[in-house]
Amino acid sequence: KQEHLSIVYSGALGENYDILTILKSAQVLLQRGHSAEIIIVGEGPQRFHIEKFMQENDLKNVTLLNKMNHKDLISLYKTCDIGLSTYIADSTVSIPTKFYDYTAAGLAIINSLTNCDTSDLIAEYKIGMQYKGGDHLSLVAALLNISSDKKELNYMKERSKLLSQEFDQKIQYVNFSNFIEQQITTY
């Protein structure tokens, strides 16, 4: 059974981000009658093309918002189920800042980055799924897979929130302090 999904992408609207794939996925989901809602937040050189594609394809399931301050963005994340980490296929990004915000908000993550920290953490902690960058049908498949099992989605969200605690600045400070202390005592 399909579940309603609230999906968010937040970040730059530039050529290195797989925004067209998000839009094409939204189009397929709409055609299939899926109740997914996709929210895109950001600014950038591709904004005009995004608006044009949305209008030409009557994407009622996509909302395009301007860049938001961090507090408002975190509030938005709390209303969502999934955060999109969507980069073009040959991206060299390893772990984007949005990954930390998505986990802090307890979002499951659908990611296109491969052979990097992001994909490793998603697999290790079971907090989301991978899709092939530039392949909208791969993204649709990941979204449909996640929406088919609400219990599994909630598990991913809980695990994501737990993982975020590993990145808490207080924990990182203690870990770094211990590391430095250990280095000093070994010399």
Short mmCIF file of C-alpha atoms in Angstrom, two decimals:
data_model
loop_
_atom_site.label_atom_id
_atom_site.label_comp_id
_atom_site.label_asym_id
_atom_site.label_seq_id
_atom_site.Cartn_x
_atom_site.Cartn_y
_atom_site.Cartn_z
CA LYS A 1 0.00 0.00 0.00
CA GLN A 2 1.30 3.43 -0.92
CA GLU A 3 1.80 5.94 1.83
CA HIS A 4 1.75 9.73 1.50
CA LEU A 5 5.29 11.04 1.44
CA SER A 6 6.55 14.50 2.16
CA ILE A 7 9.92 14.87 0.43
CA VAL A 8 12.34 17.79 0.62
CA TYR A 9 15.35 18.94 -1.34
CA SER A 10 17.16 21.95 0.04
CA GLY A 11 20.20 23.52 -1.48
CA ALA A 12 21.61 25.25 -4.47
CA LEU A 13 19.66 25.14 -7.71
CA GLY A 14 22.73 24.76 -9.89
CA GLU A 15 23.95 22.47 -12.64
CA ASN A 16 25.77 20.10 -10.25
CA TYR A 17 22.53 19.17 -8.52
CA ASP A 18 20.16 16.59 -9.95
CA ILE A 19 17.09 18.83 -9.87
CA LEU A 20 15.74 17.83 -13.29
CA THR A 21 15.70 14.22 -12.10
CA ILE A 22 13.61 15.28 -9.09
CA LEU A 23 11.15 17.05 -11.40
CA LYS A 24 10.91 14.13 -13.83
CA SER A 25 10.34 11.80 -10.86
CA ALA A 26 7.57 14.07 -9.61
CA GLN A 27 6.00 13.90 -13.05
CA VAL A 28 6.00 10.08 -13.02
CA LEU A 29 4.63 9.95 -9.47
CA LEU A 30 1.84 12.35 -10.44
CA GLN A 31 0.98 10.29 -13.52
CA ARG A 32 0.79 7.16 -11.35
CA GLY A 33 -1.51 8.88 -8.87
CA HIS A 34 1.00 8.71 -6.01
CA SER A 35 0.34 11.11 -3.16
CA ALA A 36 3.97 12.21 -2.75
CA GLU A 37 4.59 15.91 -2.19
CA ILE A 38 8.01 17.29 -3.11
CA ILE A 39 9.28 20.55 -1.70
CA ILE A 40 12.31 22.19 -3.31
CA VAL A 41 13.98 24.96 -1.32
CA GLY A 42 16.73 27.12 -2.71
CA GLU A 43 18.10 29.65 -5.14
CA GLY A 44 20.40 29.39 -8.08
CA PRO A 45 20.90 29.64 -11.82
CA GLN A 46 18.53 26.75 -12.62
CA ARG A 47 15.53 28.32 -10.87
CA PHE A 48 14.02 29.71 -14.10
CA HIS A 49 14.29 26.29 -15.79
CA ILE A 50 12.74 24.58 -12.77
CA GLU A 51 9.80 27.01 -12.72
CA LYS A 52 9.33 26.57 -16.47
CA PHE A 53 9.39 22.75 -16.24
CA MET A 54 6.92 22.81 -13.33
CA GLN A 55 4.54 25.09 -15.23
CA GLU A 56 4.79 23.22 -18.56
CA ASN A 57 4.16 19.87 -16.86
CA ASP A 58 1.57 21.09 -14.33
CA LEU A 59 3.49 19.60 -11.42
CA LYS A 60 0.91 20.09 -8.68
CA ASN A 61 2.90 17.80 -6.41
CA VAL A 62 5.97 20.09 -6.33
CA THR A 63 6.35 23.27 -4.30
CA LEU A 64 9.28 25.58 -5.03
CA LEU A 65 10.28 27.80 -2.12
CA ASN A 66 12.92 30.52 -1.85
CA LYS A 67 16.03 29.97 0.23
CA MET A 68 15.10 29.83 3.93
CA ASN A 69 16.96 30.71 7.09
CA HIS A 70 18.25 27.74 9.07
CA LYS A 71 15.57 27.90 11.78
CA ASP A 72 12.71 27.87 9.27
CA LEU A 73 14.39 25.13 7.26
CA ILE A 74 14.68 22.90 10.34
CA SER A 75 10.98 23.52 11.07
CA LEU A 76 10.16 22.47 7.50
CA TYR A 77 12.29 19.32 7.80
CA LYS A 78 10.29 18.26 10.85
CA THR A 79 7.17 18.03 8.64
CA CYS A 80 8.89 15.83 6.04
CA ASP A 81 9.68 12.13 5.72
CA ILE A 82 12.56 12.08 3.25
CA GLY A 83 15.47 14.37 2.42
CA LEU A 84 16.92 14.24 -1.09
CA SER A 85 20.68 14.29 -1.57
CA THR A 86 20.62 14.61 -5.35
CA TYR A 87 23.80 15.24 -7.29
CA ILE A 88 24.75 14.69 -10.91
CA ALA A 89 26.22 11.28 -11.69
CA ASP A 90 29.89 12.30 -11.71
CA SER A 91 29.80 14.52 -8.61
CA THR A 92 32.85 14.45 -6.36
CA VAL A 93 30.97 15.54 -3.23
CA SER A 94 31.53 13.14 -0.33
CA ILE A 95 29.27 14.34 2.47
CA PRO A 96 27.16 17.47 1.92
CA THR A 97 26.13 19.76 4.75
CA LYS A 98 22.48 18.92 4.10
CA PHE A 99 23.25 15.34 5.23
CA TYR A 100 23.84 16.59 8.79
CA ASP A 101 20.66 18.68 8.78
CA TYR A 102 18.58 15.82 7.34
CA THR A 103 19.79 13.39 10.00
CA ALA A 104 19.33 15.96 12.78
CA ALA A 105 15.69 16.27 11.68
CA GLY A 106 15.31 12.49 11.53
CA LEU A 107 14.71 12.26 7.79
CA ALA A 108 15.26 9.14 5.74
CA ILE A 109 17.67 10.04 2.94
CA ILE A 110 17.60 9.19 -0.74
CA ASN A 111 21.04 9.79 -2.19
CA SER A 112 22.79 9.69 -5.56
CA LEU A 113 26.37 10.09 -4.32
CA THR A 114 28.36 6.85 -4.61
CA ASN A 115 31.58 5.48 -3.17
CA CYS A 116 31.71 8.16 -0.49
CA ASP A 117 30.97 8.83 3.17
CA THR A 118 27.31 9.63 2.48
CA SER A 119 26.56 6.38 0.67
CA ASP A 120 28.55 4.41 3.25
CA LEU A 121 26.67 5.93 6.19
CA ILE A 122 23.29 5.42 4.55
CA ALA A 123 24.07 1.74 3.98
CA GLU A 124 25.73 1.13 7.35
CA TYR A 125 23.03 2.79 9.44
CA LYS A 126 20.12 1.80 7.17
CA ILE A 127 18.76 5.35 6.98
CA GLY A 128 17.70 5.49 3.36
CA MET A 129 18.33 4.36 -0.17
CA GLN A 130 20.55 5.03 -3.14
CA TYR A 131 19.45 5.94 -6.65
CA LYS A 132 21.45 6.44 -9.81
CA GLY A 133 22.16 10.13 -10.43
CA GLY A 134 20.47 11.39 -13.60
CA ASP A 135 18.05 8.43 -13.70
CA HIS A 136 14.57 9.61 -12.74
CA LEU A 137 13.14 6.08 -12.89
CA SER A 138 15.77 4.97 -10.36
CA LEU A 139 14.66 7.81 -8.07
CA VAL A 140 11.00 6.88 -8.59
CA ALA A 141 11.81 3.26 -7.69
CA ALA A 142 13.55 4.36 -4.47
CA LEU A 143 10.63 6.61 -3.52
CA LEU A 144 8.06 3.88 -4.25
CA ASN A 145 10.11 1.35 -2.32
CA ILE A 146 10.25 3.58 0.75
CA SER A 147 6.58 4.54 0.52
CA SER A 148 5.49 0.91 0.34
CA ASP A 149 6.45 0.17 3.95
CA LYS A 150 5.61 2.82 6.55
CA LYS A 151 7.18 0.71 9.32
CA GLU A 152 10.49 0.54 7.43
CA LEU A 153 10.34 4.29 6.68
CA ASN A 154 9.84 5.05 10.36
CA TYR A 155 12.76 2.75 11.21
CA MET A 156 14.97 4.66 8.75
CA LYS A 157 13.88 7.97 10.28
CA GLU A 158 14.64 6.76 13.82
CA ARG A 159 18.07 5.47 12.75
CA SER A 160 18.78 8.77 11.00
CA LYS A 161 18.02 10.70 14.18
CA LEU A 162 20.26 8.35 16.17
CA LEU A 163 23.10 8.79 13.67
CA SER A 164 22.84 12.57 13.97
CA GLN A 165 23.89 12.32 17.60
CA GLU A 166 27.28 11.07 16.40
CA PHE A 167 27.77 14.45 14.71
CA ASP A 168 26.70 16.58 17.69
CA GLN A 169 29.34 19.24 18.27
CA LYS A 170 29.66 18.37 21.97
CA ILE A 171 30.45 14.74 21.13
CA GLN A 172 32.79 15.77 18.32
CA TYR A 173 34.61 18.17 20.64
CA VAL A 174 35.19 15.43 23.22
CA ASN A 175 36.32 12.99 20.50
CA PHE A 176 38.71 15.58 19.06
CA SER A 177 40.03 16.46 22.52
CA ASN A 178 40.66 12.78 23.27
CA PHE A 179 42.38 12.35 19.91
CA ILE A 180 44.69 15.33 20.52
CA GLU A 181 45.45 14.13 24.04
CA GLN A 182 46.25 10.67 22.71
CA GLN A 183 48.56 12.15 20.06
CA ILE A 184 50.40 14.22 22.64
CA THR A 185 50.93 11.28 25.00
CA THR A 186 52.31 9.08 22.20
CA TYR A 187 55.09 11.58 21.40
#
